[in-house]
Short mmCIF file of C-alpha atoms in Angstrom, two decimals:
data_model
loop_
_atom_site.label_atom_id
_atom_site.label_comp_id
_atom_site.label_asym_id
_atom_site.label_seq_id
_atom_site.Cartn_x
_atom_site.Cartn_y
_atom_site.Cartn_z
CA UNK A 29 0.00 0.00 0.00
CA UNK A 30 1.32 3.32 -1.13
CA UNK A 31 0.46 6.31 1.77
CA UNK A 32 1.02 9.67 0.56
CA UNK A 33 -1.02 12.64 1.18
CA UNK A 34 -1.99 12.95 -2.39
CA UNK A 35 -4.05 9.81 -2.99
CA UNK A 36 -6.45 10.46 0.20
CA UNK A 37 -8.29 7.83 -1.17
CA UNK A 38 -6.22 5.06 -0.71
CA UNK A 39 -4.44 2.91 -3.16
CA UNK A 40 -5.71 -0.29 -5.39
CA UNK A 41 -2.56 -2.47 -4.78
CA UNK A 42 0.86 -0.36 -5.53
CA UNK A 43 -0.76 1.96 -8.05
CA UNK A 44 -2.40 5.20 -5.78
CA UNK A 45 -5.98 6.23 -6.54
CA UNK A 46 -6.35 9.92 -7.73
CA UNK A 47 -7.30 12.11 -5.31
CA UNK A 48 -11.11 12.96 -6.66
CA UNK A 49 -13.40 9.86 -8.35
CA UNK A 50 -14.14 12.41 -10.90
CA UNK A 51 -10.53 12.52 -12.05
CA UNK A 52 -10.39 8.68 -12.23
CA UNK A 53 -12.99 8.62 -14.47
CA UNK A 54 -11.84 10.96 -16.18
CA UNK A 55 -8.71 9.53 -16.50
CA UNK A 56 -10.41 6.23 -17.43
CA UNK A 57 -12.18 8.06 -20.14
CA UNK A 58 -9.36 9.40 -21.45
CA UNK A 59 -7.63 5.80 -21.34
CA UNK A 60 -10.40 4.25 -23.77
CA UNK A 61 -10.76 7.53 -25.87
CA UNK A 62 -7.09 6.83 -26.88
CA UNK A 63 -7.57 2.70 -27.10
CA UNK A 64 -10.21 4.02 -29.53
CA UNK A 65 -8.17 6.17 -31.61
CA UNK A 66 -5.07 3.83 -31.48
CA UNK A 67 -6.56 0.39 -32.41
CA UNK A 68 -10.06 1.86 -34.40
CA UNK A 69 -8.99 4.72 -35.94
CA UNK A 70 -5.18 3.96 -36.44
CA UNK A 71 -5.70 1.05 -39.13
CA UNK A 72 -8.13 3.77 -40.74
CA UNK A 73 -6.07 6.37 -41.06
CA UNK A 74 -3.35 4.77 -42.55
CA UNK A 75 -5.16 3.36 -45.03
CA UNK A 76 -6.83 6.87 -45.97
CA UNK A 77 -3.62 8.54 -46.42
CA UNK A 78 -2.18 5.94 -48.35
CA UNK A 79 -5.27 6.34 -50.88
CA UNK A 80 -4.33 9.57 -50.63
CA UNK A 81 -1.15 9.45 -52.54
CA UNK A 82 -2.01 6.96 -55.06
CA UNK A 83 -5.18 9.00 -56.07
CA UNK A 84 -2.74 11.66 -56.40
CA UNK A 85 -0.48 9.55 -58.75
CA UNK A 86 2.30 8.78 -56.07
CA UNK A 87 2.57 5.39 -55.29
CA UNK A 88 2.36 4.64 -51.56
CA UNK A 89 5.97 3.19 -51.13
CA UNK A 90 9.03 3.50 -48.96
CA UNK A 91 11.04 5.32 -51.03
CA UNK A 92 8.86 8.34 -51.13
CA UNK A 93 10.33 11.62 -49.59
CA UNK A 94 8.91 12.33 -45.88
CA UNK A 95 7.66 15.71 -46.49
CA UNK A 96 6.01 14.43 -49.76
CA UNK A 97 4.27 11.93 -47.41
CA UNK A 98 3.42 15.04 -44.76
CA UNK A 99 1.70 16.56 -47.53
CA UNK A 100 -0.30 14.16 -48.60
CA UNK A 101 -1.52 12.85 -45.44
CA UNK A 102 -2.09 16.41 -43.88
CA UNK A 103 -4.89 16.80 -46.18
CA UNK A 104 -6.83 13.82 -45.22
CA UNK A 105 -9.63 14.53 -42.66
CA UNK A 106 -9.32 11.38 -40.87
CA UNK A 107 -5.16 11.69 -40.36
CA UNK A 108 -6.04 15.38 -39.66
CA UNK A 109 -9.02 14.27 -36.61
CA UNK A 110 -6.48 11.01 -35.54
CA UNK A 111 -3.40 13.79 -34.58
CA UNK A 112 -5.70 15.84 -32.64
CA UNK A 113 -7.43 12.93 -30.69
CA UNK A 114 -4.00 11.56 -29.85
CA UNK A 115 -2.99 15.20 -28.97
CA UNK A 116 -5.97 16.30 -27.08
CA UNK A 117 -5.99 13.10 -25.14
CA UNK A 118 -2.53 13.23 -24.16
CA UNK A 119 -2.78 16.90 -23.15
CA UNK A 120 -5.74 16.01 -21.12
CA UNK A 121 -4.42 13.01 -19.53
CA UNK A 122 -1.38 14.71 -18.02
CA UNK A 123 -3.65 17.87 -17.20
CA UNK A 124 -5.91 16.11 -14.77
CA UNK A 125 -3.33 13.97 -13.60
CA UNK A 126 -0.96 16.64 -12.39
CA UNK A 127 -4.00 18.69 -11.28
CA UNK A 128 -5.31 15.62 -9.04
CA UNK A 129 -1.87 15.12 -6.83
CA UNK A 130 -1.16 18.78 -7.00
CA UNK A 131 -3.65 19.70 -4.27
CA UNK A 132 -0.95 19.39 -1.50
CA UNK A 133 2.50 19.80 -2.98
CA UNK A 134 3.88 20.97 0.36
CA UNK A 135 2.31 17.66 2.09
CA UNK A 136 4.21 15.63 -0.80
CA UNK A 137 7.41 17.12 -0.31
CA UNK A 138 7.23 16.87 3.42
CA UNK A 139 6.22 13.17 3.09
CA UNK A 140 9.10 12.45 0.16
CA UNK A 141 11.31 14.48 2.63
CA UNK A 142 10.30 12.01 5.42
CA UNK A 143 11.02 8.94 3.49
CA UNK A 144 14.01 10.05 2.38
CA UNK A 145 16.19 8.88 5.35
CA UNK A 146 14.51 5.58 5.60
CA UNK A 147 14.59 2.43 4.81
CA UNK A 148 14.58 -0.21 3.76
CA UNK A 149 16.80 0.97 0.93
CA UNK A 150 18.41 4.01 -0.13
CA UNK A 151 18.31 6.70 -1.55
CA UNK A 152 22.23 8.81 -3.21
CA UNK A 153 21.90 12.16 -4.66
CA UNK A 154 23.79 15.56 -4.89
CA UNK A 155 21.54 18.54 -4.35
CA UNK A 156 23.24 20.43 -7.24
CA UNK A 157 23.41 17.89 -9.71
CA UNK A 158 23.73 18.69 -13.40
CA UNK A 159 21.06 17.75 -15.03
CA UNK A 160 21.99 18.30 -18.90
CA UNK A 161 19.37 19.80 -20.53
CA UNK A 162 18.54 17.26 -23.41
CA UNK A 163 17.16 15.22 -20.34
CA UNK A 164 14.96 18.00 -19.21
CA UNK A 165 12.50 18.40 -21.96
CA UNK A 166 8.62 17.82 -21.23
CA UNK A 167 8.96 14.63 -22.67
CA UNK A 168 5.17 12.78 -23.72
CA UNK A 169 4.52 16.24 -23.04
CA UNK A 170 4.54 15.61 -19.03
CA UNK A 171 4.44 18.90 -17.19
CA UNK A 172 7.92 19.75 -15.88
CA UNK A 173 9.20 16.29 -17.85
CA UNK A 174 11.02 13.49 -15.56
CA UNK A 175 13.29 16.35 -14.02
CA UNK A 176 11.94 19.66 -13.10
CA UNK A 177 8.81 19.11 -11.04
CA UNK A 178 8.41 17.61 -8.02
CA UNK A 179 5.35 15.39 -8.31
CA UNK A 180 7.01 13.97 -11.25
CA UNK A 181 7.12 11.03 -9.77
CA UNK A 182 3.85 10.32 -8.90
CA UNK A 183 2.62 11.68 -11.84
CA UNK A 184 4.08 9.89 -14.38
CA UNK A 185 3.05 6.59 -12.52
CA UNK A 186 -0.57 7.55 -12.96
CA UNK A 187 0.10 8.92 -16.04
CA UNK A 188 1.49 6.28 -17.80
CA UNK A 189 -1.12 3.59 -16.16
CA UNK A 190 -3.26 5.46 -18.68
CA UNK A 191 -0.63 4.30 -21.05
CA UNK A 192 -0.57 1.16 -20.20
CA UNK A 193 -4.30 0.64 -20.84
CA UNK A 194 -4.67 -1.11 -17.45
CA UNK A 195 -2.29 -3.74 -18.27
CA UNK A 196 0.22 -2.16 -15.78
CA UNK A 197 -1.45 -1.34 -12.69
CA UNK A 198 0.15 -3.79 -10.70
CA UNK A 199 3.36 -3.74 -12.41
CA UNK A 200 2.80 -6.96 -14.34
CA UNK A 201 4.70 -5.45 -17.29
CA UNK A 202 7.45 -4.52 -15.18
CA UNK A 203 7.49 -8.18 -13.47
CA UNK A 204 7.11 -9.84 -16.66
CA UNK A 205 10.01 -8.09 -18.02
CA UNK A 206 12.46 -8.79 -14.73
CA UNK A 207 11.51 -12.62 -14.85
CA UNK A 208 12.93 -12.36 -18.90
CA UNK A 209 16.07 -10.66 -17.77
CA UNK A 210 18.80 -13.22 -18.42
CA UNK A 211 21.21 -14.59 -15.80
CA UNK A 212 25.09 -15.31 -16.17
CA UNK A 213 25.76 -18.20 -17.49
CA UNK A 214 27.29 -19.39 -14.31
CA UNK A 215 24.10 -18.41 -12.34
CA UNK A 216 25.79 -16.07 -9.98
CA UNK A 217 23.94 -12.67 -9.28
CA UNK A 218 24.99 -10.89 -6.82
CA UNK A 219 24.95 -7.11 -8.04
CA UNK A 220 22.13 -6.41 -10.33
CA UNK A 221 21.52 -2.77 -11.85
CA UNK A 222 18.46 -1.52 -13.33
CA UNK A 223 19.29 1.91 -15.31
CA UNK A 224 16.41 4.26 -16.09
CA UNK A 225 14.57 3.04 -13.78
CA UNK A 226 12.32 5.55 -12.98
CA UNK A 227 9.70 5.37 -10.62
CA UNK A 228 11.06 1.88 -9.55
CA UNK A 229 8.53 -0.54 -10.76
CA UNK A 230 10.99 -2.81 -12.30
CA UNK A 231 13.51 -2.18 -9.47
CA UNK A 232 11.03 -3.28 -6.87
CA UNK A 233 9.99 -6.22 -8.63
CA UNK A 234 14.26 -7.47 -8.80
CA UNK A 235 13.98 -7.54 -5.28
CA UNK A 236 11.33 -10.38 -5.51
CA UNK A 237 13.70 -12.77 -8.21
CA UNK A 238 16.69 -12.37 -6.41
CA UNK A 239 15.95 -12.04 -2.37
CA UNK A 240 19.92 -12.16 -1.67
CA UNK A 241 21.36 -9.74 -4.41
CA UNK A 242 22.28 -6.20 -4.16
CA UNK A 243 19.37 -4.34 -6.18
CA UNK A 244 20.17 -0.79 -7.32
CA UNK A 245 17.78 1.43 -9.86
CA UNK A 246 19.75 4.25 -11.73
CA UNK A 247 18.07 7.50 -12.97
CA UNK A 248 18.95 11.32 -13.51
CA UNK A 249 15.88 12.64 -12.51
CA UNK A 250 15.71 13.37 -8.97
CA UNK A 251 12.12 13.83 -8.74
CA UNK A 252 10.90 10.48 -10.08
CA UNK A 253 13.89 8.38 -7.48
CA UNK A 254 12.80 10.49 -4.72
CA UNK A 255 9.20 8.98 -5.34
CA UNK A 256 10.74 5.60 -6.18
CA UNK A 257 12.36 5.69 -2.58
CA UNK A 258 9.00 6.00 -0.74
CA UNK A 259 7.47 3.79 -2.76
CA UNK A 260 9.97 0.55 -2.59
CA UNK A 261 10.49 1.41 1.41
CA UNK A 262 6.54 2.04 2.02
CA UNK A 263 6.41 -1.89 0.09
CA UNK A 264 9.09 -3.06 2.00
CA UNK A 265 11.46 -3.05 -1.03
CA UNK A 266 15.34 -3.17 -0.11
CA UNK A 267 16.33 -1.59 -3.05
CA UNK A 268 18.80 1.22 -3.24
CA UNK A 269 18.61 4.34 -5.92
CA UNK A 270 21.14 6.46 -7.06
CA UNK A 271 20.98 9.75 -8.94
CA UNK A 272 23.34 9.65 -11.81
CA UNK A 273 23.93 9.32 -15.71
CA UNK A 274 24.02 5.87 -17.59
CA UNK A 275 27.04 7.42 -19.49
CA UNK A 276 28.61 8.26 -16.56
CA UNK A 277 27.88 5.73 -13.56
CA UNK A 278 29.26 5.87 -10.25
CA UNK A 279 30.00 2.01 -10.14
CA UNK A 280 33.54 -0.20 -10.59
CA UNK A 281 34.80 -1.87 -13.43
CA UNK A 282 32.64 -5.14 -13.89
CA UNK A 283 31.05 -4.99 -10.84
CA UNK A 284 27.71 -5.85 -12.51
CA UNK A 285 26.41 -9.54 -13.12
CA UNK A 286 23.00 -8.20 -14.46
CA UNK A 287 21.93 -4.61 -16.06
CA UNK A 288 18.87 -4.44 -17.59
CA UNK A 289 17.06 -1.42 -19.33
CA UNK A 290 13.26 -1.21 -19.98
CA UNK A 291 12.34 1.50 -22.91
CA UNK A 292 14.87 3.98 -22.10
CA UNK A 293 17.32 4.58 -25.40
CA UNK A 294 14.51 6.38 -27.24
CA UNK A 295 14.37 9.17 -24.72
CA UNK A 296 18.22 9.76 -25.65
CA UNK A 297 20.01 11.08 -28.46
CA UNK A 298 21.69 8.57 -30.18
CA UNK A 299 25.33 9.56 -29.35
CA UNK A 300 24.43 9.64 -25.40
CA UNK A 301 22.77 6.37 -26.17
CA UNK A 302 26.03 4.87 -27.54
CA UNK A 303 27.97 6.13 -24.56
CA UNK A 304 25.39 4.21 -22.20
CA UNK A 305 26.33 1.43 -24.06
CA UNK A 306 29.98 1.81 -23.74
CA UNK A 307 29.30 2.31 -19.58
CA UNK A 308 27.41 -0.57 -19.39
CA UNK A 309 30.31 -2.47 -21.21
CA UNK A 310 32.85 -1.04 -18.71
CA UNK A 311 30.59 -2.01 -15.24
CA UNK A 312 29.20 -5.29 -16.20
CA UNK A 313 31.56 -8.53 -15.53
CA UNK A 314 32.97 -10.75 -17.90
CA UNK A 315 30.46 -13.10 -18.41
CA UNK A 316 27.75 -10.71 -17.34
CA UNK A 317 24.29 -10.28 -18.81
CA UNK A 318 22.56 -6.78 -20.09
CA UNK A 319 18.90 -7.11 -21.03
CA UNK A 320 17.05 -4.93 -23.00
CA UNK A 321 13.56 -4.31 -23.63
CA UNK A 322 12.84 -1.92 -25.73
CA UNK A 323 11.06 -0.38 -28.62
CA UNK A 324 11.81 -0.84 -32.16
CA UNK A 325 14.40 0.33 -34.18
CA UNK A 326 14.32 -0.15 -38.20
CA UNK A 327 17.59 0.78 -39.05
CA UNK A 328 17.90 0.96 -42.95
CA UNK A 329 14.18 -0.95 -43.36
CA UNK A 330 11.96 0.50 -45.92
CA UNK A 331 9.08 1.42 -43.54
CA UNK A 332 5.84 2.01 -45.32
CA UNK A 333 4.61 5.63 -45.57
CA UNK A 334 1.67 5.57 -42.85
CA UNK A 335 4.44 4.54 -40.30
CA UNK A 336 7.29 6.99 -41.38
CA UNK A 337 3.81 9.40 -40.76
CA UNK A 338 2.79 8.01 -36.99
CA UNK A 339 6.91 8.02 -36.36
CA UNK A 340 7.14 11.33 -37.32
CA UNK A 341 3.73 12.57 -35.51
CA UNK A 342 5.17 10.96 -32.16
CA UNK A 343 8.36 12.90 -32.24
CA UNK A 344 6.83 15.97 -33.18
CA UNK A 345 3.67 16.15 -31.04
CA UNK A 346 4.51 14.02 -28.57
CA UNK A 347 8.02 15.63 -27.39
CA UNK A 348 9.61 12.39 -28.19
CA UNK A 349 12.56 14.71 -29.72
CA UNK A 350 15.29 11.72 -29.74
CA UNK A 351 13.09 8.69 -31.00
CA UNK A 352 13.40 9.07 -33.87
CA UNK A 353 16.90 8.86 -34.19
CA UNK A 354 16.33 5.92 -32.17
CA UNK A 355 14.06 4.32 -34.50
CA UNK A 356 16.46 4.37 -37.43
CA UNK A 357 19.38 3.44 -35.48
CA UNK A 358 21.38 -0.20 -36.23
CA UNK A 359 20.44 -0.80 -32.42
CA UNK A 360 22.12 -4.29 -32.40
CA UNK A 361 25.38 -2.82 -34.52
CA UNK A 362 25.52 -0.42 -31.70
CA UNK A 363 25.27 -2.59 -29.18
CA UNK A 364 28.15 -4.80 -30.60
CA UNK A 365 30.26 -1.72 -31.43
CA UNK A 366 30.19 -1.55 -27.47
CA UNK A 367 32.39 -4.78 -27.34
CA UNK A 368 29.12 -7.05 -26.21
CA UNK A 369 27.79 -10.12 -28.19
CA UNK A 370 24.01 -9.70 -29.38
CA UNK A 371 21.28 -12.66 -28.70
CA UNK A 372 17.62 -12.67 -28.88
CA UNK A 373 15.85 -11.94 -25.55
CA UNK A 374 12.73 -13.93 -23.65
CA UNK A 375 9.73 -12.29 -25.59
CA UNK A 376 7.39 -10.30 -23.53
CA UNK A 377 3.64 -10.63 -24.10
CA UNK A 378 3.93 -6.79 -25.71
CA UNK A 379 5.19 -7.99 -28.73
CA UNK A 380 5.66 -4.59 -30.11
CA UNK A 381 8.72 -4.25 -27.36
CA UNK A 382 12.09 -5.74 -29.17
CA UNK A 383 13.99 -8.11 -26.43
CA UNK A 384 17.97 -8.00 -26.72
CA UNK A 385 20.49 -9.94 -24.61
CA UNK A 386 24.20 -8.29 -24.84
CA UNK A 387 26.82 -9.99 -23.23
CA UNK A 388 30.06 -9.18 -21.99
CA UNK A 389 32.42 -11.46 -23.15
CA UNK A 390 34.67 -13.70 -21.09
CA UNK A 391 37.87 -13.57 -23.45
CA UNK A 392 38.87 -10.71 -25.32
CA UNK A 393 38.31 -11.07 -28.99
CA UNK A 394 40.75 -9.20 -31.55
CA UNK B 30 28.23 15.93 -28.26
CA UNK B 31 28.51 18.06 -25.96
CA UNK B 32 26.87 18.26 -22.73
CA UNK B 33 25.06 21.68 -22.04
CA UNK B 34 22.77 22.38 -18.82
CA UNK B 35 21.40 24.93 -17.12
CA UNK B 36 20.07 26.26 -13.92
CA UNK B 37 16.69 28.20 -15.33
CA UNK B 38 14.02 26.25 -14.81
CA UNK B 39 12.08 25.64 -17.77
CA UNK B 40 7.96 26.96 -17.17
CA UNK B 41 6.39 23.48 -15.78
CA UNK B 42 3.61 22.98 -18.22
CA UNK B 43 4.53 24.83 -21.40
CA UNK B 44 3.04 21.74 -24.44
CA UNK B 45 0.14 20.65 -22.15
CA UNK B 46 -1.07 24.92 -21.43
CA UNK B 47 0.39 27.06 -24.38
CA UNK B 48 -0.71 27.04 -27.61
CA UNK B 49 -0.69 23.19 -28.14
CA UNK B 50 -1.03 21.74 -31.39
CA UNK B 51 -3.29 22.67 -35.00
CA UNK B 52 -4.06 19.83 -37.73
CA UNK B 53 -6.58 21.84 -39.45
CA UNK B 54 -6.80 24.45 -41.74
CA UNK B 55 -8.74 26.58 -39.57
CA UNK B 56 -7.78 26.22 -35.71
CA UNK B 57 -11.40 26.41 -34.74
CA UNK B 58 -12.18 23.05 -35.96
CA UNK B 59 -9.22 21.79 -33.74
CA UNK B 60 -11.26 23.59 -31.33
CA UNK B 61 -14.22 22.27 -31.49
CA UNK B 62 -12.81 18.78 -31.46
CA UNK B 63 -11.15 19.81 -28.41
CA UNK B 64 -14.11 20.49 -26.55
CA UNK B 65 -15.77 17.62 -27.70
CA UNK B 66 -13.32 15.55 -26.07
CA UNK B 67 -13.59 17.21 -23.59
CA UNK B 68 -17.49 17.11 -22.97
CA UNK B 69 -16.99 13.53 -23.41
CA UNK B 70 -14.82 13.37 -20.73
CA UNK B 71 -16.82 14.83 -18.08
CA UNK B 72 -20.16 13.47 -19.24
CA UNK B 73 -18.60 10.30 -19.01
CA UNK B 74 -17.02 11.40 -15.22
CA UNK B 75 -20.66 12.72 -14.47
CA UNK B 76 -22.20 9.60 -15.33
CA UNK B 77 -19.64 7.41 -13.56
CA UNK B 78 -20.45 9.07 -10.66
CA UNK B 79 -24.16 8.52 -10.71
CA UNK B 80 -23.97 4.73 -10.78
CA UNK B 81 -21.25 5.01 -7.75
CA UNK B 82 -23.61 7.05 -6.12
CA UNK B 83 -26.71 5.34 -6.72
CA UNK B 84 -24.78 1.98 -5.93
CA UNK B 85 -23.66 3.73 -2.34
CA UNK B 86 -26.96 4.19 -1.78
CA UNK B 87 -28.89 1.50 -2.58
CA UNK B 88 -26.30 -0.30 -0.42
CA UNK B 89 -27.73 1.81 2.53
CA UNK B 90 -31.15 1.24 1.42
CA UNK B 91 -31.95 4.38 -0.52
CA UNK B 92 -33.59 4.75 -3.52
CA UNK B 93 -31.59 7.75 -5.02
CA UNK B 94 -33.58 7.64 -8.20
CA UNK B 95 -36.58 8.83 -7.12
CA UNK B 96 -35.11 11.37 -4.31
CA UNK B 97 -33.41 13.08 -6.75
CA UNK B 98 -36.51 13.73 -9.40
CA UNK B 99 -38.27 14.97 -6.25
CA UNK B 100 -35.87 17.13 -4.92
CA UNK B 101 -36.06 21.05 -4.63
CA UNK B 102 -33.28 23.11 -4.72
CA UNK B 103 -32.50 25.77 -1.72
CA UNK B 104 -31.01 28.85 -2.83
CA UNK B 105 -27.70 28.67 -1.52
CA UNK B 106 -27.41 25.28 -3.18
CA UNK B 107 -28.56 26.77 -7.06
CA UNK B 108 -25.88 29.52 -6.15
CA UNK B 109 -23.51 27.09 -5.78
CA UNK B 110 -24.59 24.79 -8.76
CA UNK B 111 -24.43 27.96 -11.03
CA UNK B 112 -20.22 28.78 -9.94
CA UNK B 113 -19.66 24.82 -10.88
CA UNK B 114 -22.12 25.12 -13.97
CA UNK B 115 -19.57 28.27 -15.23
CA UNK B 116 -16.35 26.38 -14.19
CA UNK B 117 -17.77 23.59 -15.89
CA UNK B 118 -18.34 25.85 -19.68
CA UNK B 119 -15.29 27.17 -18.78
CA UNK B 120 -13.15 24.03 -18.80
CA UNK B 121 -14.87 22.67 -22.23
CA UNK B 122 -14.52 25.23 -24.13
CA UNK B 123 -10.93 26.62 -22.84
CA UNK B 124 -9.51 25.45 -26.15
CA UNK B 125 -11.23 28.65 -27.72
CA UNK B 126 -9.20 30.88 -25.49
CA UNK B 127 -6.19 28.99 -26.21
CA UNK B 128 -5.79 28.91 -29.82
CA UNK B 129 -7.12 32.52 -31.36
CA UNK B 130 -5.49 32.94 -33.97
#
């Protein structure tokens, strides 16, 4: 049970209830409003703006120009109605959200302030850390982003269980994806590392598989750990979080046996993303296992127009700035540039996620 | 790349409160479909509350249907009903205010 002055109302398991019924509904509204738009209206749209171009004599291939696809699809009623339901309902999502667990702030920073020497767990950060500032955007268009508010925490859990169509509210996704994680070879785990971990719903749920390891959960964003604390202590949790960057991480040479990232290199451009990759090289041990969940990346595939469109849409209107950089990345070229060797991960039931096992290799290769 | 940051603090809500986004050629149609979302949002909240409500009730053994079609507002409570009734037009149809131009 999660106790925090902003969810008066109690919790429903480890997800906290908005503070008004009205703004749960609400909330649930908006979380079938965009089912509708994503799995009705989605299919619908693509198909319109493909018809689009070849009534206009340009065959609907991959090969065609991305602004030439813009303009086509642009003029399209349906495409035009599908970008603002998506926009509108993420707008409004966050809106209420932030507006339900906002009626206290001072109560939520004297509660996260509380928590914040206790246990179990812990909790490292510097009070002036530098945040760089490609981390600090209002990414999914989240008021104040992951880093500069300080009910980010709490309101990107909400938030995104509006994302998550209900699937999440217990963390299944998150447990689903820790019991895929892959194990040394030689079965010992001792140190395991979670990095972007945000609110700690994955980190939480490493304490469960492995009772006797060292858990830690990495982020930059202060905000979002400092919920993360109080919520893995408040459930018991001994998990420790620390306040750093994935480029840049505060931990020995291969003094990892497990990392593992859950859809966190699309919210990074793609040369911090490579230098993540390098880190996570350097602190894992020989032998050591790096799982990664994740979502796609096409590389040099010919994508069809209606998804270069929806791509292109997200990063725009969604402040996904990096993704798509991301999305036509080699992700598995750079992931063996960083020295590891590249398997196929345990498939979660999203199949849309891609699942990648990089390991560190025992014996250096030439 | 280089690594830039810096100590203003962005404004915390700038893409969900400032001008937001236009698909159509003429931002009042993005406007309108706006505040139809919008309407459908808290007519859906309204009538989720109802069937709470009337299922609170009827667990306490009152019929709420018929109460309510026989109940008479006092003045004090219309008063109040008319500040939530403007909040309420004012929330649907803030996308007019928002985009203008």
């Amino acid at each position: 049970m999660i106790a925090t002055p902003l969810s008066p109302r109690g919790a429903i398991g480890v997800l906290p209830r908005p503070s008004k019924l009205a703004d749960e509904s609400y909330t649930d509204f908006v979380e079938a409003f965009r089912d509708m738009a994503l799995t009705r209206m989605f299919p619908i749209m693509c198909g319109a703006g493909h018809d689009a171009m070849a009534n206009a004599g340009v065959p609907p291939t991959a090969d065609v120009p991305l602004d030439t696809v813009r303009e086509h699809f642009n003029r399209v009623p349906v495409v035009q109605t599908w970008q603002r339901f998506m926009r509108s309902a993420q707008e409004m999502m966050w809106r209420r959200t932030r507006a339900s667990f906002a009626f206290d702030e001072a109560g939520h920073e004297a509660m996260l302030a509380e928590w914040e020497p206790k246990g179990p767990g812990t909790l490292s950060y510097q009070a002036d850390f530098p945040v760089p500032d490609w981390a600090r955007c209002e990414i999914h268009l989240q008021p104040g982003g992951y880093t500069d508010d300080a009910l980010s925490g709490i309101v990107y859990h909400y938030g995104t269980k509006v994302f998550y169509q209900g699937y999440n509210d217990q963390d299944q996704v998150h447990a689903e994806v820790v019991d895929l994680t892959a194990v040394p070879d030689d079965g010992h785990v001792a140190n395991v590392l979670e990095i972007g971990c945000g609110v700690g719903q994955g980190t939480v749920q490493f304490r469960r598989r492995f009772p006797d390891a060292t858990i830690v959960g990495l982020d930059v964003a202060l905000p979002v750990l400092r919920y993360a604390h109080m919520r893995s202590a408040q459930l018991g949790a001994d998990v420790d979080y620390v306040q750093a960057l994935a480029q840049d991480m505060p931990f020995a040479d291969a003094s990892q046996d497990i990392v593992m990232s859950y859809i966190f290199y699309h919210e990074m451009p793609v040369d911090v993303m490579n230098g993540v990759l390098r880190e996570v090289h350097r602190v894992l041990r020989p032998g050591g296992k790096f799982s990664i969940f994740e979502f796609p990346s096409h590389g040099a595939t010919p994508l069809p127009p209606a998804m270069r469109f929806m791509i292109d849409y997200d990063s725009r209107d969604n402040c996904e700035p990096y993704s798509v950089g991301f999305v036509y990345a080699d992700f598995r070229a750079a992931i063996a540039e960083a020295g590891f060797d590249v398997s196929d991960g345990g498939k979660p039931t999203n199949e849309f996620l891609q699942s990648v096992v990089a390991t560190k290799r025992t014996v250096a290769h030439d | 790349m280089e690594t830039t940051t810096s100590t203003e603090r962005p404004l915390i809500g700038s893409e969900i409160n400032g001008p937001g986004k236009a698909y159509f050629d003429h931002v009042v149609t993005d406007n309108l479909l706006d505040a139809l979302v919008e309407l459908a949002a808290e007519v859906w909240t309204t009538r989720d509350r109802m069937a709470v409500l009337e299922a609170v009730l009827a667990d306490k053994g009152i019929d709420a249907a018929r109460l309510i079609e026989m109940h008479v507002p006092s003045d004090q409570l219309k008063a109040e009903r008319k500040v939530e009734r403007e909040a309420f037009i004012a929330q649907v149809f803030a996308s007019f205010s928002r985009r203008t131009a």
